[in-house]
CSV table of C-alpha atoms in Angstrom, one decimal:
chain,number,residue,atom,x,y,z
L,1494,MET,CA,0.0,0.0,0.0
L,1495,ASP,CA,3.0,2.3,0.6
L,1496,LEU,CA,3.8,2.1,-3.1
L,1497,LEU,CA,0.2,3.2,-3.9
L,1498,LEU,CA,0.3,6.1,-1.5
L,1499,ALA,CA,3.7,7.1,-2.5
L,1500,SER,CA,2.8,7.5,-6.2
L,1501,THR,CA,3.4,10.8,-7.8
L,1502,PRO,CA,0.6,13.2,-8.4
L,1503,THR,CA,-1.2,12.6,-11.7
L,1504,PRO,CA,0.3,14.8,-14.3
L,1505,ALA,CA,-1.6,16.3,-17.1
L,1506,PRO,CA,-1.3,14.8,-20.6
L,1507,THR,CA,1.9,15.8,-22.2
L,1508,THR,CA,1.4,17.4,-25.5
L,1509,GLY,CA,5.0,17.9,-26.5
L,1510,GLY,CA,4.3,21.4,-27.8
L,1511,GLY,CA,1.4,20.2,-29.9
L,1512,PHE,CA,-2.1,19.0,-29.6
L,1513,ASP,CA,-1.8,15.3,-28.7
L,1514,LEU,CA,-5.4,14.1,-29.4
L,1515,ILE,CA,-4.4,10.4,-29.1
L,1516,GLY,CA,-2.6,11.0,-25.8
L,1517,ILE,CA,-5.6,12.8,-24.4
L,1518,ILE,CA,-8.0,10.0,-25.5
L,1519,LEU,CA,-5.8,7.3,-24.0
L,1520,TRP,CA,-4.9,9.2,-20.8
L,1521,PRO,CA,-7.7,7.8,-18.6
L,1522,LEU,CA,-7.1,4.3,-20.0
L,1523,LYS,CA,-3.4,4.5,-19.3
L,1524,TRP,CA,-4.1,5.7,-15.8
L,1525,ALA,CA,-6.3,2.7,-15.2
L,1526,VAL,CA,-3.7,0.3,-16.7
L,1527,GLU,CA,-1.0,1.7,-14.5
L,1528,ALA,CA,-3.2,1.4,-11.4
L,1529,VAL,CA,-3.9,-2.3,-12.1
L,1530,LEU,CA,-0.2,-3.1,-12.9
L,1531,VAL,CA,1.0,-1.4,-9.7
L,1532,ALA,CA,-1.7,-3.1,-7.6
L,1533,TRP,CA,-0.6,-6.5,-8.8
L,1534,HIS,CA,3.1,-5.6,-8.2
L,1535,TRP,CA,2.3,-4.5,-4.7
L,1536,LEU,CA,0.4,-7.8,-4.1
L,1537,PHE,CA,3.3,-10.0,-5.3
L,1538,THR,CA,5.8,-7.9,-3.3
L,1539,ALA,CA,3.6,-8.2,-0.2
L,1540,ILE,CA,3.8,-12.1,-0.4
L,1541,GLY,CA,7.6,-12.0,-0.6
L,1542,LEU,CA,8.7,-11.6,-4.2
L,1543,PRO,CA,11.6,-9.2,-4.8
L,1544,PRO,CA,10.1,-5.8,-6.0
L,1545,ALA,CA,12.8,-5.2,-8.6
L,1546,ASP,CA,12.9,-8.8,-9.9
L,1547,GLY,CA,11.8,-9.5,-13.5
L,1548,ILE,CA,9.5,-12.4,-12.5
L,1549,THR,CA,7.6,-10.0,-10.2
L,1550,TRP,CA,6.8,-7.6,-13.1
L,1551,VAL,CA,6.1,-10.5,-15.5
L,1552,LEU,CA,3.5,-11.8,-13.0
L,1553,SER,CA,2.1,-8.3,-12.7
L,1554,ILE,CA,1.6,-8.2,-16.5
L,1555,VAL,CA,-0.2,-11.6,-16.3
L,1556,GLY,CA,-2.4,-10.2,-13.5
L,1557,LEU,CA,-3.1,-7.2,-15.8
L,1558,VAL,CA,-4.3,-9.7,-18.5
L,1559,VAL,CA,-6.5,-11.4,-16.0
L,1560,VAL,CA,-8.2,-8.2,-14.9
L,1561,VAL,CA,-8.6,-6.8,-18.5
L,1562,ARG,CA,-9.9,-10.0,-20.0
L,1563,SER,CA,-12.2,-10.7,-17.1
L,1564,ALA,CA,-13.8,-7.3,-17.6
L,1565,LEU,CA,-14.2,-8.0,-21.4
L,1566,ILE,CA,-16.0,-11.4,-21.0
L,1567,PRO,CA,-19.5,-9.9,-21.6
L,1568,LEU,CA,-18.2,-8.2,-24.7
L,1569,PHE,CA,-16.5,-11.3,-25.9
L,1570,VAL,CA,-19.6,-13.4,-25.5
L,1571,ARG,CA,-21.6,-10.8,-27.4
L,1572,GLN,CA,-19.0,-10.7,-30.1
L,1573,ILE,CA,-19.1,-14.5,-30.5
L,1574,LYS,CA,-22.9,-14.5,-30.7
L,1575,SER,CA,-22.9,-11.7,-33.3
L,1576,GLN,CA,-20.3,-13.3,-35.4
L,1577,ARG,CA,-22.2,-16.6,-35.3
L,1578,LYS,CA,-25.4,-14.9,-36.4
L,1579,MET,CA,-23.6,-13.2,-39.2
L,1580,MET,CA,-22.2,-16.5,-40.4
L,1581,GLU,CA,-25.7,-18.2,-40.1
L,1582,ILE,CA,-27.4,-15.6,-42.3
L,1583,ALA,CA,-24.6,-15.4,-44.8
L,1584,PRO,CA,-26.4,-17.8,-47.3
L,1585,GLU,CA,-29.6,-15.6,-47.0
L,1586,LEU,CA,-27.5,-12.4,-47.6
L,1587,ARG,CA,-25.9,-14.0,-50.6
L,1588,LYS,CA,-29.4,-14.7,-52.1
L,1589,VAL,CA,-30.3,-11.1,-51.7
L,1590,GLN,CA,-27.1,-10.0,-53.3
L,1591,GLU,CA,-27.6,-12.4,-56.2
L,1592,LYS,CA,-31.2,-11.2,-56.6
L,1593,TYR,CA,-30.0,-7.7,-57.3
L,1594,LYS,CA,-26.7,-8.6,-59.1
L,1595,GLY,CA,-26.0,-6.3,-62.0
L,1596,LYS,CA,-28.9,-3.9,-61.1
L,1597,ARG,CA,-27.4,-0.5,-60.5
L,1598,ASP,CA,-30.5,1.7,-60.6
L,1599,GLN,CA,-31.5,3.6,-57.5
L,1600,LEU,CA,-34.8,1.7,-56.9
L,1601,SER,CA,-32.9,-1.7,-57.0
L,1602,ARG,CA,-30.3,-0.4,-54.6
L,1603,GLU,CA,-32.9,0.8,-52.1
L,1604,ALA,CA,-34.8,-2.4,-52.4
L,1605,MET,CA,-31.6,-4.4,-51.7
L,1606,SER,CA,-30.8,-2.2,-48.7
L,1607,ARG,CA,-34.3,-2.7,-47.3
L,1608,GLU,CA,-34.2,-6.5,-47.7
L,1609,THR,CA,-30.7,-6.6,-46.1
L,1610,MET,CA,-31.7,-4.5,-43.1
L,1611,ALA,CA,-34.9,-6.6,-42.7
L,1612,LEU,CA,-32.7,-9.7,-42.6
L,1613,TYR,CA,-30.4,-8.1,-39.9
L,1614,LYS,CA,-33.5,-7.0,-37.9
L,1615,LYS,CA,-35.1,-10.5,-38.1
L,1616,HIS,CA,-31.9,-12.2,-36.7
L,1617,GLY,CA,-31.1,-9.4,-34.3
L,1618,THR,CA,-27.6,-8.6,-35.5
L,1619,THR,CA,-25.7,-6.2,-37.7
L,1620,PRO,CA,-22.1,-6.1,-39.0
L,1621,VAL,CA,-21.4,-3.3,-36.6
L,1622,SER,CA,-22.6,-5.3,-33.6
L,1623,SER,CA,-20.2,-8.1,-34.4
L,1624,CYS,CA,-17.3,-5.5,-34.7
L,1625,LEU,CA,-18.2,-3.2,-31.8
L,1626,PRO,CA,-16.7,-5.3,-29.0
L,1627,LEU,CA,-13.5,-5.6,-31.0
L,1628,LEU,CA,-13.4,-1.8,-31.5
L,1629,VAL,CA,-13.9,-1.3,-27.7
L,1630,GLN,CA,-10.9,-3.5,-27.0
L,1631,MET,CA,-8.6,-1.7,-29.3
L,1632,PRO,CA,-8.2,1.5,-27.2
L,1633,ILE,CA,-7.5,-0.7,-24.2
L,1634,PHE,CA,-4.7,-2.5,-26.0
L,1635,PHE,CA,-3.2,0.8,-27.3
L,1636,ALA,CA,-3.2,2.1,-23.7
L,1637,LEU,CA,-1.4,-1.1,-22.5
L,1638,PHE,CA,1.1,-0.9,-25.4
L,1639,SER,CA,1.7,2.8,-24.6
L,1640,VAL,CA,2.3,2.3,-20.9
L,1641,LEU,CA,4.7,-0.6,-21.4
L,1642,ASN,CA,6.4,1.0,-24.4
L,1643,ASP,CA,6.9,4.4,-22.7
L,1644,VAL,CA,8.8,2.9,-19.8
L,1645,THR,CA,12.2,3.5,-21.5
L,1646,LYS,CA,11.3,7.1,-22.4
L,1647,HIS,CA,10.1,7.9,-18.9
L,1648,TYR,CA,13.1,6.2,-17.2
L,1649,ASN,CA,15.5,8.3,-19.4
L,1650,ALA,CA,13.6,11.4,-18.4
L,1651,GLY,CA,13.5,10.5,-14.7
L,1652,ILE,CA,9.8,10.7,-14.5
L,1653,GLY,CA,6.9,8.3,-14.0
L,1654,GLY,CA,3.8,7.5,-16.0
L,1655,VAL,CA,0.5,9.3,-16.0
L,1656,GLY,CA,-0.7,7.7,-12.7
L,1657,LEU,CA,0.5,5.2,-10.1
L,1658,LEU,CA,3.5,4.0,-12.0
L,1659,ASN,CA,5.8,6.7,-10.4
L,1660,ALA,CA,9.5,7.4,-11.2
L,1661,GLU,CA,10.7,4.8,-8.6
L,1662,LEU,CA,8.5,2.0,-10.0
L,1663,THR,CA,9.3,3.0,-13.5
L,1664,ALA,CA,13.0,2.6,-12.8
L,1665,GLU,CA,12.3,-0.8,-11.2
L,1666,PHE,CA,10.4,-1.9,-14.2
L,1667,TYR,CA,13.1,-0.6,-16.6
L,1668,ASN,CA,15.9,-2.5,-14.8
L,1669,ALA,CA,13.9,-5.7,-14.3
L,1670,LYS,CA,15.2,-8.6,-16.4
L,1671,LEU,CA,13.4,-11.9,-17.2
L,1672,PHE,CA,15.7,-14.8,-16.0
L,1673,GLY,CA,18.3,-12.1,-15.3
L,1674,VAL,CA,19.1,-11.7,-19.0
L,1675,ALA,CA,16.3,-10.0,-21.0
L,1676,SER,CA,14.9,-6.6,-20.0
L,1677,LEU,CA,11.2,-6.1,-20.2
L,1678,HIS,CA,11.6,-3.0,-22.3
L,1679,GLU,CA,13.9,-4.7,-24.8
L,1680,THR,CA,12.7,-5.5,-28.3
L,1681,LEU,CA,14.0,-8.2,-30.6
L,1682,ILE,CA,15.7,-5.6,-32.8
L,1683,ASP,CA,17.4,-4.1,-29.7
L,1684,ALA,CA,18.6,-7.6,-28.7
L,1685,VAL,CA,20.0,-8.3,-32.1
L,1686,ASN,CA,21.8,-4.9,-32.2
L,1687,THR,CA,23.4,-5.4,-28.8
L,1688,GLY,CA,24.2,-9.1,-29.5
L,1689,ASN,CA,22.3,-10.3,-26.4
L,1690,THR,CA,22.0,-14.0,-27.5
L,1691,ALA,CA,19.9,-15.0,-24.5
L,1692,ALA,CA,17.4,-12.1,-25.0
L,1693,ILE,CA,17.2,-13.0,-28.8
L,1694,ALA,CA,16.3,-16.6,-27.9
L,1695,ILE,CA,13.7,-15.5,-25.3
L,1696,LEU,CA,12.1,-12.9,-27.5
L,1697,ALA,CA,12.1,-15.0,-30.7
L,1698,THR,CA,10.5,-17.9,-28.8
L,1699,LEU,CA,7.8,-15.7,-27.4
L,1700,VAL,CA,7.1,-14.0,-30.7
L,1701,VAL,CA,6.7,-17.4,-32.4
L,1702,LEU,CA,4.4,-18.5,-29.5
L,1703,MET,CA,2.4,-15.3,-29.8
L,1704,ILE,CA,1.9,-15.8,-33.6
L,1705,ALA,CA,1.1,-19.5,-33.2
L,1706,SER,CA,-1.5,-18.9,-30.5
L,1707,GLN,CA,-3.1,-16.2,-32.7
L,1708,PHE,CA,-3.2,-18.6,-35.6
L,1709,PHE,CA,-4.8,-21.5,-33.6
L,1710,THR,CA,-7.3,-19.1,-32.0
L,1711,GLN,CA,-8.7,-18.2,-35.4
L,1712,LEU,CA,-8.4,-21.8,-36.6
L,1713,GLN,CA,-10.6,-22.9,-33.7
L,1714,ILE,CA,-13.5,-20.9,-35.2
L,1715,ILE,CA,-13.4,-21.8,-38.9
L,1716,SER,CA,-12.6,-25.5,-38.4
L,1717,LYS,CA,-15.2,-26.5,-35.9
L,1718,ASN,CA,-17.7,-23.7,-35.2
L,1719,LEU,CA,-19.1,-23.0,-38.7
L,1720,SER,CA,-22.1,-24.7,-40.3
L,1721,PRO,CA,-21.7,-26.2,-43.8
L,1722,GLU,CA,-23.8,-23.3,-45.2
L,1723,ALA,CA,-21.6,-20.7,-43.6
L,1724,LYS,CA,-18.5,-22.4,-45.2
L,1725,THR,CA,-19.8,-21.5,-48.6
L,1726,GLY,CA,-20.0,-17.8,-48.1
L,1727,GLN,CA,-17.7,-14.9,-48.9
L,1728,ALA,CA,-17.3,-14.2,-45.2
L,1729,TYR,CA,-15.8,-17.7,-44.8
L,1730,GLN,CA,-13.3,-17.1,-47.6
L,1731,MET,CA,-12.3,-13.8,-46.0
L,1732,GLN,CA,-11.7,-15.6,-42.7
L,1733,LYS,CA,-9.6,-18.2,-44.4
L,1734,ILE,CA,-7.4,-15.5,-46.0
L,1735,MET,CA,-7.1,-13.6,-42.7
L,1736,LEU,CA,-6.0,-16.9,-41.0
L,1737,TRP,CA,-2.8,-16.8,-43.0
L,1738,VAL,CA,-2.3,-13.1,-43.5
L,1739,LEU,CA,-2.4,-12.1,-39.8
L,1740,PRO,CA,0.6,-14.3,-38.8
L,1741,PHE,CA,2.7,-12.5,-41.4
L,1742,ALA,CA,1.6,-9.2,-40.0
L,1743,PHE,CA,2.7,-10.2,-36.5
L,1744,VAL,CA,6.0,-11.5,-37.8
L,1745,PHE,CA,6.9,-7.9,-38.9
L,1746,SER,CA,5.3,-6.1,-36.0
L,1747,GLY,CA,6.4,-8.6,-33.3
L,1748,VAL,CA,10.1,-7.8,-33.7
L,1749,PHE,CA,9.4,-4.2,-32.6
L,1750,PHE,CA,7.3,-5.1,-29.5
L,1751,PRO,CA,9.0,-4.7,-26.1
L,1752,LEU,CA,9.3,-8.0,-24.2
L,1753,GLY,CA,6.6,-6.8,-21.7
L,1754,VAL,CA,4.1,-6.2,-24.6
L,1755,VAL,CA,5.0,-9.6,-26.2
L,1756,ILE,CA,4.3,-11.3,-22.8
L,1757,TYR,CA,1.0,-9.5,-22.4
L,1758,TRP,CA,-0.1,-10.4,-26.0
L,1759,PHE,CA,0.9,-14.1,-25.6
L,1760,VAL,CA,-0.8,-14.5,-22.3
L,1761,SER,CA,-3.9,-12.7,-23.7
L,1762,ASN,CA,-3.9,-15.1,-26.7
L,1763,LEU,CA,-3.8,-18.1,-24.3
L,1764,TRP,CA,-6.8,-16.6,-22.4
L,1765,THR,CA,-8.6,-16.2,-25.7
L,1766,MET,CA,-7.9,-19.8,-26.7
L,1767,GLY,CA,-9.2,-21.1,-23.4
L,1768,GLN,CA,-12.3,-18.9,-23.3
L,1769,GLN,CA,-13.1,-19.7,-27.0
L,1770,PHE,CA,-12.7,-23.4,-26.3
L,1771,LEU,CA,-15.3,-23.3,-23.6
L,1772,VAL,CA,-17.7,-21.1,-25.7
L,1773,ILE,CA,-17.4,-23.5,-28.8
L,1774,ARG,CA,-17.7,-26.6,-26.6
L,1775,GLU,CA,-20.8,-25.4,-24.7
L,1776,MET,CA,-22.4,-23.0,-27.2
L,1777,PRO,CA,-21.5,-24.3,-30.6
L,1778,THR,CA,-23.1,-23.0,-33.8
L,1779,PRO,CA,-26.0,-25.2,-34.8
L,1780,GLY,CA,-25.1,-27.6,-37.6
L,1781,SER,CA,-21.3,-27.2,-37.0
L,1782,GLU,CA,-18.9,-30.0,-36.2
L,1783,ALA,CA,-18.6,-28.7,-32.7
L,1784,ALA,CA,-22.4,-28.9,-32.3
L,1785,LYS,CA,-22.4,-32.6,-33.5
L,1786,GLU,CA,-19.6,-33.4,-31.0
L,1787,ARG,CA,-21.6,-31.8,-28.2
L,1788,GLU,CA,-24.7,-33.8,-29.2
L,1789,GLU,CA,-22.6,-37.0,-29.1
L,1790,ARG,CA,-21.2,-36.1,-25.6
L,1791,LEU,CA,-24.7,-35.4,-24.3
L,1792,ALA,CA,-26.0,-38.7,-25.9
L,1793,ARG,CA,-23.3,-40.7,-24.0
L,1794,LYS,CA,-24.6,-39.1,-20.8
L,1795,GLY,CA,-28.2,-39.9,-21.7
L,1796,LYS,CA,-29.2,-36.4,-22.5
L,1797,ALA,CA,-30.1,-34.4,-25.6
L,1798,ILE,CA,-31.1,-30.9,-26.7
L,1799,ASP,CA,-34.8,-30.2,-27.0
L,1800,ALA,CA,-36.6,-27.9,-29.5
L,1801,ASN,CA,-35.9,-24.9,-27.2
L,1802,GLY,CA,-32.2,-25.5,-27.1
L,1803,LYS,CA,-32.2,-26.8,-23.5
L,1804,VAL,CA,-30.4,-29.9,-22.3
L,1805,VAL,CA,-33.0,-32.5,-21.2
L,1806,PRO,CA,-32.9,-36.2,-20.4
L,1807,MET,CA,-33.1,-38.5,-23.4
L,1808,GLU,CA,-36.5,-39.9,-22.4
L,1809,LYS,CA,-38.0,-36.4,-22.4
L,1810,TYR,CA,-36.3,-35.6,-25.8
L,1811,VAL,CA,-37.7,-38.8,-27.4
L,1812,ALA,CA,-41.2,-38.0,-26.1
L,1813,GLU,CA,-40.9,-34.5,-27.5
L,1814,GLN,CA,-39.8,-35.8,-30.9
L,1815,GLN,CA,-42.7,-38.3,-30.9
L,1816,ARG,CA,-45.2,-35.5,-30.1
L,1817,LEU,CA,-43.8,-33.3,-32.8
L,1818,TYR,CA,-44.0,-36.1,-35.3
L,1819,GLU,CA,-47.6,-36.8,-34.5
L,1820,GLU,CA,-48.5,-33.1,-34.7
L,1821,ALA,CA,-46.8,-32.9,-38.1
L,1822,GLU,CA,-48.7,-36.0,-39.3
L,1823,GLN,CA,-52.0,-34.6,-38.1
L,1824,ALA,CA,-51.3,-31.3,-39.8
L,1825,ARG,CA,-50.5,-33.1,-43.0
L,1826,ALA,CA,-53.7,-35.1,-42.9
L,1827,ALA,CA,-55.8,-32.0,-42.1
L,1828,ALA,CA,-54.2,-30.0,-45.0
L,1829,PRO,CA,-56.4,-29.9,-48.2
L,1830,LYS,CA,-55.1,-32.2,-50.9
L,1831,ARG,CA,-54.1,-30.7,-54.2
L,1832,GLN,CA,-56.6,-31.4,-56.9
L,1833,GLN,CA,-54.8,-32.9,-59.9
L,1834,PRO,CA,-55.9,-31.8,-63.4
L,1835,VAL,CA,-57.8,-34.5,-65.3
L,1836,SER,CA,-58.0,-34.6,-69.1
L,1837,LYS,CA,-61.5,-34.4,-70.7
L,1838,GLN,CA,-61.0,-37.9,-72.2
L,1839,ARG,CA,-60.0,-39.5,-68.9
L,1840,ALA,CA,-62.7,-37.7,-67.0
L,1841,LYS,CA,-65.3,-38.9,-69.6
L,1842,LYS,CA,-64.1,-42.5,-69.0
L,1843,GLN,CA,-64.5,-42.0,-65.3
L,1844,GLY,CA,-67.8,-40.3,-65.6
L,1845,GLN,CA,-66.4,-37.0,-64.2
L,1846,LYS,CA,-66.3,-33.5,-65.4
L,1847,PRO,CA,-62.8,-32.5,-66.5
L,1848,ASN,CA,-60.9,-30.1,-64.2
L,1849,PRO,CA,-60.4,-26.7,-65.6
L,1850,LYS,CA,-56.8,-25.9,-66.4
L,1851,PRO,CA,-55.3,-22.8,-64.9
L,1852,GLY,CA,-56.0,-19.9,-67.2
L,1853,GLY,CA,-58.1,-22.1,-69.5
L,1854,ALA,CA,-61.3,-21.0,-71.2
L,1855,ASP,CA,-63.5,-23.8,-69.8
L,1856,GLN,CA,-65.0,-22.5,-66.6
L,1857,SER,CA,-67.9,-24.9,-66.4
L,1858,GLY,CA,-65.9,-27.6,-64.5
L,1859,ALA,CA,-65.5,-25.7,-61.3
L,1860,GLY,CA,-66.0,-28.1,-58.4
L,1861,GLY,CA,-65.2,-31.1,-60.6
L,1862,GLY,CA,-64.0,-34.6,-59.6
L,1863,THR,CA,-61.0,-35.8,-57.7
L,1864,ALA,CA,-57.7,-37.0,-59.0
L,1865,SER,CA,-57.5,-40.6,-60.2
């Protein structure tokens, strides 16, 4: 608690002589990030870990991941549901697009827009709703990156961050080394330039793990949690492309990330993988491979999913299926049968009046005989 109370007064956002809009926007988020980071550092120090040791700050970063990702769980669940609905309605959206394909007049465009919006309204989703949680997370990550990345700059200036990460704690963080060889503010480029072989090995390993975890997180979705219909749409093709493009992007950006940022990102990816595994396992997309596996698991336990999507005993499920079958048979029997057209010659042989053909001139046969 002494570290919290001894923190420096919160400085105003530094503009550096100009109007720093991004800095002003991120300032409250950076303050919150520093508060969580310092709180975890105080906790680990209180239980006996050395305050200036690298493992203490690494565990503080892991604690930061736990707090941030726990707070984002509702947004993550909402994002998964929105993405699933967008995948499910992809075939219907494609039909609307094909219906107006090549029609560039104003009326056709308006009609296409109306039908598309009606489809979104019917299923309770929009493209924005599936992207909104991700957009909310981006400023938080930028704030995290800014706090960890600015440690070197603040240490050289002899100052602290924007909040509880004061000058003393900033110096501790700057001098902290993982396994005693790799500084948390060091990038892979820095390690190569200084010839720090141990730091190169640690950073290269973590960057590879970060990229691999990002790849398998995306692979989890498109391999198991998409229905066969969703795998024929343009959205699926885009996801397959992004599955291979994103790792290349992280190869080039990862070498410029400080070790602390790489650790944060890798741990965050592990969190995402575990969280996504549970969501896909317990709430799979209907018709997907994951949904079939869940039905098989429930069947082995003597359970099944009823018409309302609830898990019920197998006996209750069988009784419901029998009831639905009988209701369908009764509805089919009660439905009026379609009267088949009969030729004049055949009707004459059967002693019946011929049925009028749709649009035909003969109107005298209304209420004629039944099909043979």
